[in-house]
Short mmCIF file of C-alpha atoms in Angstrom, two decimals:
data_model
loop_
_atom_site.label_atom_id
_atom_site.label_comp_id
_atom_site.label_asym_id
_atom_site.label_seq_id
_atom_site.Cartn_x
_atom_site.Cartn_y
_atom_site.Cartn_z
CA UNK D 1 27.54 -18.34 -9.65
CA UNK D 2 25.34 -15.28 -9.10
CA UNK D 3 25.13 -14.30 -5.55
CA UNK D 4 23.01 -11.93 -3.37
CA UNK D 5 25.30 -9.00 -4.18
CA UNK D 6 25.18 -9.63 -7.86
CA UNK D 7 21.44 -10.00 -7.79
CA UNK D 8 20.81 -6.64 -6.06
CA UNK D 9 23.52 -4.87 -8.16
CA UNK D 10 21.76 -6.07 -11.30
CA UNK D 11 18.50 -4.97 -9.90
CA UNK D 12 19.97 -1.42 -9.51
CA UNK D 13 21.76 -1.12 -12.77
CA UNK D 14 20.92 -3.56 -15.49
CA UNK D 15 17.63 -3.50 -17.44
CA UNK D 16 16.01 -6.89 -17.05
CA UNK D 17 15.02 -7.00 -20.75
CA UNK D 18 18.76 -7.07 -21.51
CA UNK D 19 19.72 -9.85 -19.27
CA UNK D 20 17.31 -12.77 -19.77
CA UNK D 21 17.56 -15.33 -17.06
CA UNK D 22 19.95 -13.37 -14.84
CA UNK D 23 17.39 -12.28 -12.21
CA UNK D 24 15.75 -15.71 -11.85
CA UNK D 25 19.25 -17.32 -11.30
CA UNK D 26 20.08 -14.58 -8.72
CA UNK D 27 16.72 -15.08 -7.07
CA UNK D 28 17.72 -18.75 -6.29
CA UNK D 29 20.93 -17.48 -4.74
CA UNK D 30 19.48 -14.91 -2.53
CA UNK D 31 17.03 -17.40 -1.00
CA UNK D 32 20.04 -19.12 0.56
CA UNK D 33 20.90 -16.09 2.75
CA UNK D 34 21.03 -17.47 6.36
CA UNK D 35 19.30 -16.11 9.41
CA UNK D 36 15.71 -15.78 10.55
CA UNK D 37 13.70 -12.80 9.06
CA UNK D 38 14.15 -10.75 12.17
CA UNK D 39 17.83 -11.30 12.15
CA UNK D 40 18.18 -10.42 8.46
CA UNK D 41 16.10 -7.19 9.20
CA UNK D 42 19.15 -5.92 11.19
CA UNK D 43 21.85 -6.99 8.70
CA UNK D 44 23.04 -3.72 7.29
CA UNK D 45 25.24 -5.36 4.69
CA UNK D 46 22.11 -7.09 3.20
CA UNK D 47 20.04 -3.86 3.23
CA UNK D 48 22.96 -1.81 1.78
CA UNK D 49 22.77 -3.77 -1.36
CA UNK D 50 18.96 -3.18 -1.51
CA UNK D 51 19.37 0.58 -1.01
CA UNK D 52 21.84 0.61 -3.93
CA UNK D 53 19.12 -0.86 -6.21
CA UNK D 54 17.38 2.63 -6.15
CA UNK D 55 18.12 5.84 -7.91
CA UNK D 56 16.69 7.99 -5.13
CA UNK D 57 17.96 11.57 -4.30
CA UNK D 58 20.07 11.19 -1.17
CA UNK D 59 20.32 15.04 -0.80
CA UNK D 60 16.80 14.82 0.83
CA UNK D 61 15.10 12.21 3.13
CA UNK D 62 11.91 10.76 1.77
CA UNK D 63 9.71 9.54 4.58
CA UNK D 64 6.56 9.55 2.50
CA UNK D 65 7.03 6.51 0.41
CA UNK D 66 3.55 5.37 1.50
CA UNK D 67 1.95 7.85 -0.84
CA UNK D 68 3.85 6.62 -3.85
CA UNK D 69 7.22 4.92 -3.71
CA UNK D 70 10.21 5.11 -6.01
CA UNK D 71 10.82 1.92 -7.95
CA UNK D 72 14.10 0.11 -8.13
CA UNK D 73 16.17 1.04 -11.19
CA UNK D 74 15.51 -2.39 -12.73
CA UNK D 75 11.74 -1.62 -12.76
CA UNK D 76 12.24 1.77 -14.28
CA UNK D 77 14.56 0.40 -17.00
CA UNK D 78 12.18 -2.36 -17.86
CA UNK D 79 9.31 0.13 -18.25
CA UNK D 80 11.39 2.38 -20.35
CA UNK D 81 12.43 -0.50 -22.47
CA UNK D 82 8.84 -1.60 -23.01
CA UNK D 83 7.83 2.01 -23.72
CA UNK D 84 10.63 2.31 -26.37
CA UNK D 85 9.44 -0.96 -27.92
CA UNK D 86 5.81 0.17 -27.85
CA UNK D 87 6.65 3.22 -29.96
CA UNK D 88 8.31 1.29 -32.73
CA UNK D 89 4.72 0.56 -34.20
CA UNK D 90 2.23 0.77 -31.29
CA UNK D 91 -0.72 -0.97 -32.95
CA UNK D 92 1.56 -4.05 -33.42
CA UNK D 93 4.28 -3.87 -30.71
CA UNK D 94 1.98 -2.54 -27.93
CA UNK D 95 -1.29 -4.16 -28.69
CA UNK D 96 -0.31 -7.43 -30.38
CA UNK D 97 3.03 -8.20 -28.55
CA UNK D 98 3.17 -6.53 -25.12
CA UNK D 99 -0.48 -6.41 -24.22
CA UNK D 100 -0.89 -10.28 -24.16
CA UNK D 101 2.06 -10.38 -21.66
CA UNK D 102 -0.35 -8.97 -19.09
CA UNK D 103 -1.55 -12.53 -18.59
CA UNK D 104 1.79 -13.56 -17.19
CA UNK D 105 1.70 -10.64 -14.80
CA UNK D 106 -1.87 -11.52 -13.78
CA UNK D 107 -0.83 -15.13 -13.06
CA UNK D 108 2.17 -14.09 -10.90
CA UNK D 109 0.15 -11.52 -8.87
CA UNK D 110 -2.49 -14.20 -8.27
CA UNK D 111 0.15 -16.65 -7.17
CA UNK D 112 1.50 -14.09 -4.76
CA UNK D 113 -1.88 -13.23 -3.43
CA UNK D 114 -3.01 -16.80 -3.22
CA UNK D 115 -6.05 -16.77 -5.56
CA UNK D 116 -7.05 -17.83 -9.07
CA UNK D 117 -5.70 -15.64 -11.90
CA UNK D 118 -9.26 -15.35 -13.14
CA UNK D 119 -10.02 -13.30 -10.07
CA UNK D 120 -7.30 -10.60 -10.60
CA UNK D 121 -7.67 -7.48 -12.65
CA UNK D 122 -4.82 -5.06 -13.32
CA UNK D 123 -5.88 -1.46 -12.49
CA UNK D 124 -4.27 1.93 -12.15
CA UNK D 125 -4.46 2.21 -8.44
CA UNK D 126 -6.39 1.14 -5.37
CA UNK D 127 -8.90 4.02 -5.77
CA UNK D 128 -9.86 2.68 -9.25
CA UNK D 129 -10.31 -0.87 -7.87
CA UNK D 130 -12.28 0.27 -4.85
CA UNK D 131 -14.52 2.52 -6.98
CA UNK D 132 -15.30 -0.46 -9.24
CA UNK D 133 -16.61 -2.11 -6.14
CA UNK D 134 -18.25 0.91 -4.63
CA UNK D 135 -20.02 1.98 -7.91
CA UNK D 136 -20.47 -1.50 -9.35
CA UNK D 137 -22.81 -2.75 -6.58
CA UNK D 138 -26.49 -2.42 -7.20
CA UNK D 139 -27.83 -0.27 -4.36
CA UNK D 140 -31.32 1.24 -3.95
CA UNK D 141 -32.41 4.38 -2.25
CA UNK D 142 -32.41 3.84 1.53
CA UNK D 143 -29.79 1.07 1.31
CA UNK D 144 -26.93 1.61 3.84
CA UNK D 145 -23.19 1.14 3.46
CA UNK D 146 -20.90 1.06 6.51
CA UNK D 147 -17.35 2.22 7.05
CA UNK D 148 -15.22 3.97 9.64
CA UNK D 149 -14.39 7.72 10.00
CA UNK D 150 -10.72 6.82 9.29
CA UNK D 151 -11.12 5.28 5.90
CA UNK D 152 -9.45 6.91 2.91
CA UNK D 153 -11.00 10.21 2.06
CA UNK D 154 -11.45 9.46 -1.60
CA UNK D 155 -13.43 6.27 -0.82
CA UNK D 156 -15.59 8.19 1.62
CA UNK D 157 -16.24 10.78 -1.10
CA UNK D 158 -17.26 7.99 -3.45
CA UNK D 159 -20.11 6.80 -1.18
CA UNK D 160 -21.08 10.34 -0.42
CA UNK D 161 -21.55 10.92 -4.17
CA UNK D 162 -23.79 7.77 -4.20
CA UNK D 163 -25.81 9.32 -1.31
CA UNK D 164 -26.36 12.43 -3.47
CA UNK D 165 -26.96 10.60 -6.72
CA UNK D 166 -28.67 7.40 -5.65
CA UNK D 167 -30.22 8.16 -2.21
CA UNK D 168 -28.25 5.55 -0.35
CA UNK D 169 -26.96 6.24 3.26
CA UNK D 170 -23.39 6.20 4.45
CA UNK D 171 -22.85 5.21 8.02
CA UNK D 172 -19.51 5.88 9.68
CA UNK D 173 -18.13 5.23 13.10
CA UNK D 174 -14.65 5.87 14.80
CA UNK D 175 -12.26 3.23 15.83
CA UNK D 176 -9.73 3.41 18.73
CA UNK D 177 -6.39 4.96 18.04
CA UNK D 178 -4.48 2.72 18.27
CA UNK D 179 -6.71 -0.31 18.23
CA UNK D 180 -5.27 -3.41 19.98
CA UNK D 181 -8.43 -5.42 20.63
CA UNK D 182 -9.64 -7.21 17.44
CA UNK D 183 -12.80 -8.29 19.12
CA UNK D 184 -13.66 -4.72 19.82
CA UNK D 185 -13.29 -3.75 16.16
CA UNK D 186 -15.52 -6.62 15.10
CA UNK D 187 -18.11 -5.67 17.75
CA UNK D 188 -18.08 -2.04 16.58
CA UNK D 189 -18.76 -3.08 12.84
CA UNK D 190 -21.55 -5.37 13.97
CA UNK D 191 -23.18 -2.81 16.36
CA UNK D 192 -23.75 -0.48 13.33
CA UNK D 193 -25.21 -3.23 11.09
CA UNK D 194 -28.98 -2.81 10.32
CA UNK D 195 -31.41 -4.63 8.12
CA UNK D 196 -30.76 -2.03 5.46
CA UNK D 197 -26.85 -2.63 5.43
CA UNK D 198 -25.82 -3.71 1.94
CA UNK D 199 -22.06 -3.47 2.11
CA UNK D 200 -19.05 -2.81 4.32
CA UNK D 201 -15.91 -0.95 3.29
CA UNK D 202 -12.97 -1.40 5.56
CA UNK D 203 -9.22 -0.83 5.52
CA UNK D 204 -6.75 -3.70 5.81
CA UNK D 205 -4.21 -0.99 6.92
CA UNK D 206 -5.45 2.50 7.74
CA UNK D 207 -3.44 4.95 5.71
CA UNK D 208 -3.32 7.70 8.40
CA UNK D 209 -2.18 5.58 11.29
CA UNK D 210 -0.86 2.36 9.92
CA UNK D 211 -3.35 0.33 11.94
CA UNK D 212 -3.87 -3.17 10.72
CA UNK D 213 -7.56 -4.23 11.18
CA UNK D 214 -8.90 -7.79 11.70
CA UNK D 215 -10.30 -8.22 8.26
CA UNK D 216 -11.00 -12.03 8.35
CA UNK D 217 -12.99 -11.72 11.56
CA UNK D 218 -15.00 -8.75 10.21
CA UNK D 219 -15.67 -10.65 6.92
CA UNK D 220 -16.96 -13.76 8.80
CA UNK D 221 -19.21 -11.61 10.99
CA UNK D 222 -20.57 -9.77 7.93
CA UNK D 223 -21.07 -13.02 6.09
CA UNK D 224 -23.45 -14.21 8.85
CA UNK D 225 -25.57 -11.14 7.98
CA UNK D 226 -25.27 -11.75 4.21
CA UNK D 227 -23.27 -8.46 3.81
CA UNK D 228 -20.24 -8.40 1.38
CA UNK D 229 -17.02 -6.62 2.57
CA UNK D 230 -14.95 -4.42 0.20
CA UNK D 231 -11.30 -4.19 1.56
CA UNK D 232 -9.05 -1.28 0.98
CA UNK D 233 -5.64 -2.96 0.78
CA UNK D 234 -3.82 0.14 -0.66
CA UNK D 235 -1.02 0.07 1.91
CA UNK D 236 -0.95 -3.69 2.70
CA UNK D 237 0.12 -5.69 -0.37
CA UNK D 238 3.89 -5.94 -0.52
CA UNK D 239 4.14 -4.37 2.82
CA UNK D 240 3.74 -7.28 5.14
CA UNK D 241 3.29 -10.97 4.51
CA UNK D 242 -0.23 -12.36 3.95
CA UNK D 243 -2.37 -14.09 1.31
CA UNK D 244 -6.15 -14.02 0.45
CA UNK D 245 -6.64 -16.96 2.80
CA UNK D 246 -5.83 -14.64 5.73
CA UNK D 247 -8.68 -12.37 4.66
CA UNK D 248 -11.32 -14.45 2.98
CA UNK D 249 -12.99 -11.30 1.57
CA UNK D 250 -15.07 -10.99 -1.67
CA UNK D 251 -13.38 -7.82 -2.87
CA UNK D 252 -9.85 -6.47 -2.38
CA UNK D 253 -8.08 -3.56 -4.05
CA UNK D 254 -4.46 -2.27 -3.74
CA UNK D 255 -1.90 0.01 -5.30
CA UNK D 256 1.26 -1.67 -6.53
CA UNK D 257 3.21 1.50 -6.71
CA UNK D 258 3.43 1.83 -3.00
CA UNK D 259 4.99 -1.17 -1.11
CA UNK D 260 5.44 -3.48 -4.06
CA UNK D 261 7.59 -0.75 -5.63
CA UNK D 262 5.91 -1.30 -9.08
CA UNK D 263 5.61 1.46 -11.77
CA UNK D 264 3.49 4.55 -10.82
CA UNK D 265 -0.11 4.15 -11.77
CA UNK D 266 -0.43 0.37 -11.31
CA UNK D 267 -2.81 -1.45 -9.03
CA UNK D 268 -4.61 -4.80 -8.51
CA UNK D 269 -8.25 -5.62 -7.94
CA UNK D 270 -9.41 -9.01 -6.58
CA UNK D 271 -13.00 -10.08 -7.08
CA UNK D 272 -14.05 -13.54 -5.93
CA UNK D 273 -15.17 -15.53 -9.02
CA UNK D 274 -18.71 -15.99 -8.09
CA UNK D 275 -19.02 -12.27 -7.50
CA UNK D 276 -17.78 -11.03 -10.93
CA UNK D 277 -21.11 -11.43 -12.76
CA UNK D 278 -22.88 -9.19 -10.35
CA UNK D 279 -20.42 -6.30 -10.16
CA UNK D 280 -20.51 -3.74 -12.88
CA UNK D 281 -17.43 -2.36 -14.34
CA UNK D 282 -16.65 1.35 -14.20
CA UNK D 283 -16.42 1.59 -18.09
CA UNK D 284 -18.88 -0.35 -20.18
CA UNK D 285 -17.95 -3.87 -21.39
CA UNK D 286 -20.04 -6.21 -23.64
CA UNK D 287 -22.26 -8.81 -22.16
CA UNK D 288 -19.92 -11.49 -23.33
CA UNK D 289 -17.53 -10.38 -20.64
CA UNK D 290 -20.09 -10.41 -17.82
CA UNK D 291 -18.23 -13.14 -15.91
CA UNK D 292 -14.70 -12.19 -17.13
CA UNK D 293 -12.50 -10.43 -14.74
CA UNK D 294 -10.93 -8.47 -17.63
CA UNK D 295 -14.18 -6.43 -17.96
CA UNK D 296 -12.66 -4.23 -15.21
CA UNK D 297 -9.64 -3.49 -17.49
CA UNK D 298 -11.78 -1.99 -20.25
CA UNK D 299 -10.50 1.56 -19.97
CA UNK D 300 -9.63 2.37 -23.55
CA UNK D 301 -6.22 2.96 -24.99
CA UNK D 302 -3.51 2.64 -22.19
CA UNK D 303 0.17 1.95 -22.04
CA UNK D 304 1.26 -1.68 -21.72
CA UNK D 305 4.66 -0.85 -20.37
CA UNK D 306 3.56 0.03 -16.83
CA UNK D 307 1.75 -3.25 -16.35
CA UNK D 308 4.42 -5.43 -17.84
CA UNK D 309 7.09 -3.94 -15.62
CA UNK D 310 5.17 -5.10 -12.56
CA UNK D 311 6.75 -8.39 -13.20
CA UNK D 312 10.16 -6.87 -12.30
CA UNK D 313 8.85 -5.32 -9.12
CA UNK D 314 7.43 -8.64 -8.11
CA UNK D 315 10.72 -10.39 -8.76
CA UNK D 316 12.58 -7.71 -6.67
CA UNK D 317 10.05 -8.22 -3.84
CA UNK D 318 10.41 -12.02 -3.96
CA UNK D 319 14.22 -11.67 -4.11
CA UNK D 320 14.19 -9.93 -0.82
CA UNK D 321 11.64 -12.21 0.71
CA UNK D 322 8.17 -11.03 1.93
CA UNK D 323 8.83 -11.95 5.53
CA UNK D 324 12.34 -10.38 5.55
CA UNK D 325 10.90 -7.29 4.04
CA UNK D 326 8.08 -7.16 6.62
CA UNK D 327 10.59 -7.48 9.54
CA UNK D 328 12.86 -4.76 7.99
CA UNK D 329 10.09 -2.35 7.52
CA UNK D 330 8.84 -2.82 11.04
CA UNK D 331 12.35 -2.48 12.40
CA UNK D 332 12.82 0.81 10.58
CA UNK D 333 9.54 2.17 12.13
CA UNK D 334 10.64 1.08 15.67
CA UNK D 335 14.20 2.53 15.01
CA UNK D 336 12.81 6.11 14.91
CA UNK D 337 9.71 5.70 17.04
CA UNK D 338 11.22 4.17 20.26
CA UNK D 339 13.73 6.92 20.81
CA UNK D 340 11.00 9.65 20.27
CA UNK D 341 8.73 7.91 22.69
CA UNK D 342 11.25 8.52 25.52
CA UNK D 343 10.06 12.08 25.50
CA UNK D 344 6.90 12.91 27.63
CA UNK D 345 5.40 15.13 24.98
CA UNK D 346 5.49 12.54 22.25
CA UNK D 347 2.45 10.51 21.34
CA UNK D 348 2.45 7.72 18.77
CA UNK D 349 -0.97 7.01 17.27
CA UNK D 350 0.22 3.69 15.98
CA UNK D 351 0.55 0.36 17.95
CA UNK D 352 4.04 -1.03 18.19
CA UNK D 353 2.67 -4.55 18.49
CA UNK D 354 3.53 -6.41 15.32
CA UNK D 355 0.10 -7.84 14.72
CA UNK D 356 -1.34 -4.38 14.54
CA UNK D 357 1.12 -2.43 12.44
CA UNK D 358 4.30 -2.49 10.32
CA UNK D 359 6.20 0.47 8.74
CA UNK D 360 3.74 3.38 8.87
CA UNK D 361 3.81 5.34 12.10
CA UNK D 362 2.08 8.57 13.00
CA UNK D 363 3.75 10.66 15.73
CA UNK D 364 2.66 13.85 17.47
CA UNK D 365 4.58 16.34 19.51
CA UNK D 366 2.02 17.67 21.98
CA UNK D 367 1.70 21.53 22.04
CA UNK D 368 3.12 22.07 18.47
CA UNK D 369 0.95 22.09 15.36
CA UNK D 370 1.80 19.10 13.18
CA UNK D 371 1.64 21.19 10.07
CA UNK D 372 4.38 23.47 11.38
CA UNK D 373 6.44 20.39 12.25
CA UNK D 374 6.20 19.14 8.60
CA UNK D 375 7.09 22.51 7.17
CA UNK D 376 10.06 23.00 9.57
CA UNK D 377 11.41 19.45 8.66
CA UNK D 378 11.30 20.32 4.92
CA UNK D 379 12.47 23.87 5.12
CA UNK D 380 15.33 23.21 7.46
CA UNK D 381 16.35 19.55 6.94
CA UNK D 382 14.82 18.51 3.54
CA UNK D 383 12.91 15.76 5.24
CA UNK D 384 9.59 14.78 3.62
CA UNK D 385 6.89 13.53 5.95
CA UNK D 386 3.11 13.89 5.95
CA UNK D 387 1.16 15.97 8.36
CA UNK D 388 -2.25 14.45 9.26
CA UNK D 389 -4.93 16.75 10.57
CA UNK D 390 -7.95 14.60 11.31
CA UNK D 391 -11.04 15.43 13.37
CA UNK D 392 -10.02 12.74 15.87
CA UNK D 393 -6.27 13.28 16.15
CA UNK D 394 -3.26 14.84 14.49
CA UNK D 395 0.28 13.67 13.85
CA UNK D 396 3.19 13.33 11.34
CA UNK D 397 2.82 10.21 9.26
CA UNK D 398 6.22 8.72 8.69
CA UNK D 399 6.76 6.00 6.10
CA UNK D 400 10.33 4.78 5.49
CA UNK D 401 10.94 1.95 2.97
CA UNK D 402 13.60 -0.59 2.07
CA UNK D 403 15.67 2.19 0.39
CA UNK D 404 15.78 4.19 3.60
CA UNK D 405 19.11 4.19 5.58
CA UNK D 406 19.48 4.17 9.29
CA UNK D 407 21.57 7.35 8.91
CA UNK D 408 18.55 9.06 7.40
CA UNK D 409 16.41 7.99 10.35
CA UNK D 410 19.02 9.29 12.77
CA UNK D 411 18.82 12.70 11.10
CA UNK D 412 15.07 12.63 11.39
CA UNK D 413 15.18 11.67 15.08
CA UNK D 414 17.75 14.40 15.71
CA UNK D 415 15.47 17.00 14.01
CA UNK D 416 12.39 15.90 15.99
CA UNK D 417 14.29 16.01 19.31
CA UNK D 418 15.47 19.48 18.47
CA UNK D 419 11.83 20.44 18.05
CA UNK D 420 10.86 18.80 21.33
CA UNK D 421 13.58 20.62 23.31
CA UNK D 422 13.58 23.98 21.55
CA UNK D 423 10.39 24.38 19.67
CA UNK D 424 10.29 25.54 16.01
CA UNK D 425 12.41 28.59 15.45
CA UNK D 426 10.53 31.71 14.13
CA UNK D 427 11.20 32.42 10.50
CA UNK D 428 13.43 35.45 10.07
CA UNK D 429 12.26 38.21 7.88
CA UNK D 430 14.33 38.57 4.60
#
């Protein structure tokens, strides 16, 4: 019988394309692991096996997996295998054999998200999916689009370009840091709605703070005003447990190379079926595809391997279990955040309440420039974290992941506490 250990060892060392059926059999075994998700989150023997499924460099500490995450070895090997096969005779092996296999991936992603497969497009990242929505809506001069000051910079830039090109108006407003009153968030969005508002862009999880926003409540408010909501789910899918029913939005885009641990350059776009016909693709598609979700995949020649290997990432995610993974990720964030919060000079710009956050945490040491903190951590400790310098706040964004060990987080805490107590040492001239 294949057990949990065998499943995760296979995930770390054996290409899935070489062992047909092994992963599904192991998946059945791992589901029998006893204990509630919050208990499994603290079972280091379980997570040791997960950690061994990655080929990450343990000479450094990667606490920026939120930007782009390493994939388990099984995902890497699957993609390499598909690439090798593609190159045997690409016009046949890639176009005629592998490309049709995207449909199975589409169906599995739709099942995980809780929607119809005919509402899911495979994209290269969240930015591409969101820009399809942002640039594909018909907007007229004077029309307004609404978002926050904390939404992703690339998406704000996209609407600012439409301001210059099309004469629309981008309206932005700040949200509390952290935000722990969902009704307040809904009220803020609604207070900026005008008769000219034609669309709302909002984050499911804000990338610079890890704040989870009340998407469903905002969507229902906007629907009363006849306004569609584009949801930036770049950091949410595969991070914490939810389905489309928890959101009820018309448009949703995510990156799969972040928390799902899929190959780099993969994403997913959801468009509600009755909205597909009215949303233009980024690249031209024939009118016969007007109501086909695949029109958003018309990008010219592209590799099939990256997309087909999403299937292995999804199997790995399901093997761990979405709720177990969520609880582990939140546990890792709390593991480093709570010790640092015992110091008076430390501010956390992320709520510790589970309904408002998960693994992302943004921490500030008052009186010390965050950029200097990030530089010191790398130069002196080989710790990678992301300094955030926003008009409304600053802090170090820390994103662990399932491959992160507690020993690595202990080293991060030690380094931060050294800065708190002694400051950042001046660089010696060489």
